[in-house]
RNA sequence: GGGCGGUUAGCUCAGUGGUAGAGCACUUCGUUCACACCGAAGGGGUCACAGGUUCAAAUCCUGUACCGCCCACCA
């Protein structure tokens, strides 16, 4: 294998392997029943989605664990799929229709849904293809879509079950209404924002002409649907007035002045107008006092008939007109600036209208208890751990979930109504009819289910539930969920509740929540802000392996990571380094010994010991979701230990036919193990290089190879310490050379050395480019350094500028004196001697002694030049 | 209002009790037969701030400031 290019070309290599893995069936779980399964059902991306940096992290993490666990001997299933994403998809298709001059309303429900399916067939799979580019080894033969027929049946079954148990019910509530999308959305799908607004103080006169009550409101337009004014019973300002009748300005309707706990006497005037249909608090008041609840806004946020002369106006326009009219008629007492908290719809980014309407709800509070237990008792574990508390806090305060959406794209609610309005939940119209018996079914509910209702079933519905399929039996509960923190409440908590109730056990063991990918300067990546970066473009430039490494090597317990092009270049350089080092090894291992040689030099033992340490670190870091540490250990082992030291030291032996077999074996052993450990992070380059390694025993693919087993005897800490000394001395000598302006590679005839260099003469000679090392000290002028207690001298005084050298010695002396002063101060402290651990005191003593000796030597050297 | 992260070298980040580390950037040198997407040598930090615990604090505790995220029905 000598035809490797000196520059690694990712695109050639990366296009080669994916198809081969797939053809070899490696994406399917190993059928061997003795292998413990490792299962992941991936968070299904939306069919509207295109790949972004978050995906480029999320899915490779799962792929990494699939590959890692496969190497650990598990039967791995990573099940991919997609989410129909009700609101998002419906919006996309609506937009397309509008461009064509049409609309959903125009073509009707059936045609519209047909249209969405068409669109999905054309472009809905894009994102899954993009995951292949990233190297994700997912089982495409088991891919699922949340609107597949089978999946749909599972959703209906779940709904009907909960309906029958009373866990799903219909109710009239003030919900979050999105006037743009014209549907309800759940509490979690809204975002709180504070905007600068006004607080209007409006006088409501008493019907009997005895003055007025001033209310304070931020939303004057809703007064048209007022049904009362409330004050706190303890408020002295309104003592004896409750029960009287007020006149609603503009509409001249009568309103009672009522007493309720809700108004805060300290806020505004202490009196609150009550609009039950458009404010959740007012709604509660309305219920307590049995008040009427007129609805003022229609589905687009326009004023209804209730608004009398204002009917038909948009709510914002209505506000202006109403304030102007109130002002003109003298009802406004004052207007103050006020920060108003408003709700914004996540999807449309428009302000939410609280709106009283009839919706379907899920009784989450009843389901929460076991979902709390399963996390409390450690059956489901969160990584990083802090998310456990966030999850529990949420679950302990969980509220009803509005699951109906006024959309067409989604799972239509399987509820059918009889003539008398009775609701029957059933799999079909016919089944509903048989449930209803005598009563005739006249219509099906128009609403569809919240997308999260169907995705909550994902871990088991994808495996065949409600049927007890072989897959469900073998692969459920799944092993790992990898997701981002934004959907902890929307999705993770629902899967846990639904999994426990429907599939009778937790949906997954571990939940790993990865960091948000930000831009280099810490801003959110977003298409609309223009701060997004397309992963596919990055892959074209540096390769999928490099992109994976860039993101994975920053992944741990952190909550953000910053993406930058610079980092991808570093990762690409690392790929190139791996490529070239392996290339070098291949060029130097032809006809090599394939068995462990009897005799190993210290440097060989050193590298193998470092390899053993690295394997330990990497494995436990992977297991603990600390990819950062794993990547760092791999990087350091490969670049600085294997390349910078071992290969350089091994070069002379590699050209010597009598000595080459040992370093050949060490290099092959190390590279083989390194590539296997690196494979979960960089699947392509490792596969390509592994294919070329001349190993005695080799798997068909590195992907199907086992995790490297490092013999325990490779670990030799004492040899490591010895070698580190030799390397330090080498560095010291190189520094002396640099002092003389001698460039690396230029050979120096002789260096002197006083002290034990641990049998590393030959290493120091070759690595510091010295022909001979003599014991002792040179006679003439020389420069010196003390490293690891060893004095090294370079007898090349002629080359030295004495002034410069004296300056250097002076600087070192100052440094040493400062160090000595600090250390002596510590040693002079009686409590330190008494209370510090003995080994710490001992070390301080040794250090002091070492510095003193260094100072003495510096003094001698000064004399030499002075 | 409550909670959670973060604040360490110019930049991006490691580092959970014993005198500060990496990569990049920077300076100097170098085309030595794997790699210039490379190698060698160097410069660079009162570890946000203030208290406290300790013989000893970047590290533990308390508080403050700033940045970010999440939760929360004051009209």
Short mmCIF file of C-alpha atoms in Angstrom, two decimals, chain A residues 296-586:
data_model
loop_
_atom_site.label_atom_id
_atom_site.label_comp_id
_atom_site.label_asym_id
_atom_site.label_seq_id
_atom_site.Cartn_x
_atom_site.Cartn_y
_atom_site.Cartn_z
CA UNK A 296 -64.95 38.56 21.32
CA UNK A 297 -62.37 37.31 18.85
CA UNK A 298 -62.69 34.93 15.93
CA UNK A 299 -60.06 32.48 14.75
CA UNK A 300 -58.08 35.20 12.98
CA UNK A 301 -58.19 37.60 15.88
CA UNK A 302 -60.93 39.80 14.51
CA UNK A 303 -63.72 41.28 16.63
CA UNK A 304 -66.93 39.24 16.59
CA UNK A 305 -70.55 40.34 16.79
CA UNK A 306 -70.04 40.75 20.52
CA UNK A 307 -68.12 43.90 19.75
CA UNK A 308 -71.12 45.73 18.40
CA UNK A 309 -69.94 48.65 16.31
CA UNK A 310 -66.37 47.33 16.35
CA UNK A 311 -67.25 43.95 14.84
CA UNK A 312 -65.01 42.91 11.97
CA UNK A 313 -61.99 44.95 13.02
CA UNK A 314 -58.65 43.32 13.63
CA UNK A 315 -57.81 43.31 17.35
CA UNK A 316 -54.97 45.81 16.96
CA UNK A 317 -57.06 48.20 14.93
CA UNK A 318 -59.89 47.80 17.42
CA UNK A 319 -57.59 48.80 20.26
CA UNK A 320 -56.69 52.10 18.59
CA UNK A 321 -60.31 52.93 17.82
CA UNK A 322 -61.51 52.01 21.28
CA UNK A 323 -58.85 54.06 23.06
CA UNK A 324 -59.61 57.01 20.81
CA UNK A 325 -63.32 56.70 21.48
CA UNK A 326 -62.80 56.33 25.22
CA UNK A 327 -60.59 59.35 25.23
CA UNK A 328 -63.05 61.39 23.26
CA UNK A 329 -65.87 60.44 25.60
CA UNK A 330 -63.77 61.20 28.68
CA UNK A 331 -63.49 57.67 30.11
CA UNK A 332 -59.68 57.56 30.15
CA UNK A 333 -58.26 58.64 33.45
CA UNK A 334 -54.63 58.24 32.47
CA UNK A 335 -52.27 56.15 30.37
CA UNK A 336 -48.96 54.95 31.81
CA UNK A 337 -45.98 53.26 30.20
CA UNK A 338 -45.87 49.66 31.26
CA UNK A 339 -43.82 46.55 30.50
CA UNK A 340 -46.24 43.89 29.40
CA UNK A 341 -45.41 40.20 29.42
CA UNK A 342 -46.87 38.63 26.32
CA UNK A 343 -46.89 35.13 24.88
CA UNK A 344 -45.45 34.55 21.45
CA UNK A 345 -46.28 31.47 19.43
CA UNK A 346 -43.11 29.46 18.78
CA UNK A 347 -44.25 28.58 15.31
CA UNK A 348 -45.65 31.79 13.89
CA UNK A 349 -43.79 34.22 16.17
CA UNK A 350 -47.08 36.09 16.54
CA UNK A 351 -48.64 37.11 19.85
CA UNK A 352 -50.92 34.46 21.28
CA UNK A 353 -54.53 35.27 21.96
CA UNK A 354 -55.96 33.60 25.04
CA UNK A 355 -59.24 32.28 23.72
CA UNK A 356 -62.06 30.34 25.30
CA UNK A 357 -62.76 27.30 23.17
CA UNK A 358 -63.64 23.65 23.27
CA UNK A 359 -60.60 21.40 23.05
CA UNK A 360 -59.32 17.94 23.88
CA UNK A 361 -57.09 17.61 26.90
CA UNK A 362 -54.83 14.97 28.34
CA UNK A 363 -54.77 14.57 32.10
CA UNK A 364 -51.00 14.65 32.51
CA UNK A 365 -51.10 15.19 36.27
CA UNK A 366 -52.54 11.69 36.65
CA UNK A 367 -49.78 10.20 34.51
CA UNK A 368 -46.91 12.06 36.09
CA UNK A 369 -46.44 10.07 39.29
CA UNK A 370 -44.88 6.98 37.78
CA UNK A 371 -42.89 9.10 35.33
CA UNK A 372 -41.41 10.85 38.35
CA UNK A 373 -40.66 7.61 40.18
CA UNK A 374 -38.83 6.05 37.30
CA UNK A 375 -36.38 8.96 37.23
CA UNK A 376 -36.13 9.32 41.00
CA UNK A 377 -35.20 5.70 41.49
CA UNK A 378 -32.61 5.82 38.73
CA UNK A 379 -34.33 3.60 36.16
CA UNK A 380 -34.03 6.45 33.73
CA UNK A 381 -30.84 8.46 34.06
CA UNK A 382 -30.10 11.90 32.72
CA UNK A 383 -26.73 13.06 31.43
CA UNK A 384 -25.68 15.68 32.38
CA UNK A 385 -27.25 14.98 35.73
CA UNK A 386 -28.56 18.50 36.22
CA UNK A 387 -31.38 17.82 33.78
CA UNK A 388 -32.87 15.34 36.20
CA UNK A 389 -33.87 18.17 38.53
CA UNK A 390 -35.19 20.24 35.66
CA UNK A 391 -37.28 17.30 34.53
CA UNK A 392 -38.57 16.56 38.02
CA UNK A 393 -39.47 20.19 38.74
CA UNK A 394 -41.46 20.25 35.56
CA UNK A 395 -43.20 16.94 36.18
CA UNK A 396 -44.15 17.89 39.70
CA UNK A 397 -45.95 20.96 38.42
CA UNK A 398 -47.32 19.46 35.27
CA UNK A 399 -50.64 20.66 33.90
CA UNK A 400 -53.29 19.47 31.53
CA UNK A 401 -52.14 19.18 27.94
CA UNK A 402 -54.24 20.59 25.14
CA UNK A 403 -53.84 17.91 22.45
CA UNK A 404 -56.27 19.08 19.78
CA UNK A 405 -55.15 21.22 16.88
CA UNK A 406 -57.34 22.93 14.33
CA UNK A 407 -55.30 21.58 11.42
CA UNK A 408 -55.75 19.09 8.63
CA UNK A 409 -52.30 17.50 8.51
CA UNK A 410 -52.01 15.00 11.30
CA UNK A 411 -53.78 12.20 13.08
CA UNK A 412 -57.44 13.07 12.99
CA UNK A 413 -59.00 12.63 16.37
CA UNK A 414 -60.85 9.29 16.38
CA UNK A 415 -63.94 10.62 18.03
CA UNK A 416 -67.35 10.31 16.43
CA UNK A 417 -70.51 12.03 17.53
CA UNK A 418 -74.00 10.67 17.72
CA UNK A 419 -77.05 12.70 16.90
CA UNK A 420 -77.40 13.68 20.52
CA UNK A 421 -73.79 14.88 20.61
CA UNK A 422 -72.43 11.92 22.56
CA UNK A 423 -68.76 11.28 21.75
CA UNK A 424 -67.50 7.80 20.90
CA UNK A 425 -63.79 7.05 20.46
CA UNK A 426 -63.21 4.27 17.97
CA UNK A 427 -60.81 3.06 15.29
CA UNK A 428 -63.31 3.79 12.52
CA UNK A 429 -66.68 5.22 11.75
CA UNK A 430 -68.14 1.68 11.65
CA UNK A 431 -66.69 0.74 15.01
CA UNK A 432 -67.97 3.97 16.47
CA UNK A 433 -71.39 3.17 15.07
CA UNK A 434 -71.40 -0.21 16.73
CA UNK A 435 -70.35 1.38 20.01
CA UNK A 436 -73.18 3.89 19.65
CA UNK A 437 -75.66 1.12 18.81
CA UNK A 438 -79.06 2.78 18.49
CA UNK A 439 -77.82 6.33 18.20
CA UNK A 440 -76.73 7.31 14.68
CA UNK A 441 -73.18 8.58 14.20
CA UNK A 442 -73.35 11.84 12.28
CA UNK A 443 -69.85 13.21 12.17
CA UNK A 444 -66.20 12.77 13.11
CA UNK A 445 -64.30 15.34 15.14
CA UNK A 446 -62.55 17.79 12.78
CA UNK A 447 -59.42 18.35 14.81
CA UNK A 448 -56.11 16.54 14.59
CA UNK A 449 -53.79 15.58 17.42
CA UNK A 450 -50.81 17.60 18.56
CA UNK A 451 -47.75 16.22 16.80
CA UNK A 452 -46.15 15.48 20.15
CA UNK A 453 -48.94 13.10 20.99
CA UNK A 454 -47.85 10.79 18.20
CA UNK A 455 -44.14 11.30 18.69
CA UNK A 456 -44.60 10.43 22.37
CA UNK A 457 -45.22 6.87 21.23
CA UNK A 458 -42.04 6.79 19.11
CA UNK A 459 -39.83 4.35 21.07
CA UNK A 460 -42.43 1.56 20.98
CA UNK A 461 -44.79 2.40 18.11
CA UNK A 462 -41.79 2.22 15.76
CA UNK A 463 -41.12 -1.31 17.00
CA UNK A 464 -44.63 -2.49 16.24
CA UNK A 465 -46.69 -1.67 19.32
CA UNK A 466 -49.53 -2.38 20.03
CA UNK A 467 -48.68 -5.73 18.48
CA UNK A 468 -46.23 -7.76 20.52
CA UNK A 469 -43.79 -8.04 17.64
CA UNK A 470 -40.41 -9.73 17.86
CA UNK A 471 -38.77 -6.35 17.51
CA UNK A 472 -40.76 -4.91 20.37
CA UNK A 473 -39.87 -7.85 22.59
CA UNK A 474 -36.21 -7.75 21.69
CA UNK A 475 -35.47 -4.03 21.45
CA UNK A 476 -37.78 -2.37 23.94
CA UNK A 477 -37.00 -0.61 26.27
CA UNK A 478 -34.44 1.22 24.20
CA UNK A 479 -31.01 1.98 25.58
CA UNK A 480 -30.35 5.60 24.88
CA UNK A 481 -32.13 8.77 23.93
CA UNK A 482 -30.03 11.60 22.53
CA UNK A 483 -31.78 14.91 22.28
CA UNK A 484 -31.48 18.61 22.87
CA UNK A 485 -32.77 20.39 25.90
CA UNK A 486 -35.52 22.29 24.08
CA UNK A 487 -37.74 19.26 23.84
CA UNK A 488 -37.26 17.87 27.32
CA UNK A 489 -40.85 18.79 28.21
CA UNK A 490 -42.42 18.53 24.78
CA UNK A 491 -41.09 15.12 23.98
CA UNK A 492 -38.94 13.38 26.59
CA UNK A 493 -41.46 13.67 29.40
CA UNK A 494 -44.29 12.52 27.13
CA UNK A 495 -42.35 9.47 25.97
CA UNK A 496 -41.74 8.50 29.57
CA UNK A 497 -45.39 8.85 30.55
CA UNK A 498 -46.65 7.12 27.43
CA UNK A 499 -44.02 4.40 27.53
CA UNK A 500 -44.84 3.54 31.11
CA UNK A 501 -48.56 3.49 30.50
CA UNK A 502 -48.82 1.86 27.08
CA UNK A 503 -45.69 -0.25 26.73
CA UNK A 504 -45.62 -1.01 30.44
CA UNK A 505 -42.02 0.05 31.00
CA UNK A 506 -39.68 2.99 30.65
CA UNK A 507 -38.89 3.91 27.05
CA UNK A 508 -35.10 4.23 27.52
CA UNK A 509 -32.37 3.86 30.11
CA UNK A 510 -30.17 6.88 29.50
CA UNK A 511 -31.08 10.31 28.26
CA UNK A 512 -28.15 12.29 26.95
CA UNK A 513 -28.80 15.96 26.38
CA UNK A 514 -26.22 17.51 24.14
CA UNK A 515 -25.11 21.09 23.81
CA UNK A 516 -26.58 23.73 21.56
CA UNK A 517 -24.35 24.60 18.61
CA UNK A 518 -23.78 28.36 18.52
CA UNK A 519 -21.86 30.55 16.12
CA UNK A 520 -18.26 31.46 16.81
CA UNK A 521 -19.32 34.60 18.64
CA UNK A 522 -21.91 32.83 20.74
CA UNK A 523 -25.07 33.66 18.86
CA UNK A 524 -27.86 31.27 17.96
CA UNK A 525 -27.52 29.64 14.58
CA UNK A 526 -30.58 30.45 12.57
CA UNK A 527 -31.49 30.57 8.96
CA UNK A 528 -33.53 33.73 9.32
CA UNK A 529 -30.69 35.56 11.07
CA UNK A 530 -28.27 34.39 8.43
CA UNK A 531 -26.08 32.86 11.12
CA UNK A 532 -26.66 29.27 10.09
CA UNK A 533 -23.94 27.16 8.53
CA UNK A 534 -24.85 24.35 6.17
CA UNK A 535 -23.20 21.12 7.32
CA UNK A 536 -23.16 19.77 3.79
CA UNK A 537 -20.97 22.61 2.63
CA UNK A 538 -18.61 21.96 5.49
CA UNK A 539 -18.51 18.28 4.59
CA UNK A 540 -17.58 19.20 1.03
CA UNK A 541 -14.73 21.29 2.29
CA UNK A 542 -13.24 19.18 5.06
CA UNK A 543 -15.14 15.89 5.08
CA UNK A 544 -17.75 14.32 7.32
CA UNK A 545 -15.14 12.86 9.66
CA UNK A 546 -13.69 16.28 10.29
CA UNK A 547 -17.09 17.82 10.90
CA UNK A 548 -18.00 15.00 13.26
CA UNK A 549 -14.74 15.42 15.12
CA UNK A 550 -15.24 19.19 15.33
CA UNK A 551 -18.58 18.81 17.05
CA UNK A 552 -18.08 15.58 18.97
CA UNK A 553 -14.75 16.66 20.43
CA UNK A 554 -16.54 19.56 22.08
CA UNK A 555 -19.33 17.48 23.53
CA UNK A 556 -19.60 16.71 27.21
CA UNK A 557 -21.64 18.14 30.06
CA UNK A 558 -21.49 21.66 28.61
CA UNK A 559 -24.67 23.40 27.52
CA UNK A 560 -23.31 25.27 24.53
CA UNK A 561 -20.58 24.76 22.01
CA UNK A 562 -19.28 27.27 19.55
CA UNK A 563 -18.83 26.25 15.98
CA UNK A 564 -16.11 27.81 13.88
CA UNK A 565 -14.57 27.15 10.53
CA UNK A 566 -11.17 27.27 12.17
CA UNK A 567 -12.03 24.25 14.28
CA UNK A 568 -13.08 22.29 11.24
CA UNK A 569 -9.71 23.04 9.70
CA UNK A 570 -7.97 21.77 12.80
CA UNK A 571 -10.04 18.62 12.59
CA UNK A 572 -9.18 18.24 8.92
CA UNK A 573 -5.51 18.63 9.80
CA UNK A 574 -5.92 15.86 12.33
CA UNK A 575 -7.39 13.62 9.64
CA UNK A 576 -4.45 14.44 7.44
CA UNK A 577 -2.07 13.60 10.24
CA UNK A 578 -3.75 10.25 10.82
CA UNK A 579 -3.59 9.59 7.10
CA UNK A 580 0.06 10.40 6.78
CA UNK A 581 1.27 8.66 9.90
CA UNK A 582 -0.51 5.53 8.79
CA UNK A 583 0.91 5.98 5.33
CA UNK A 584 4.37 6.15 6.87
CA UNK A 585 3.74 3.01 8.87
CA UNK A 586 2.50 1.17 5.81
#
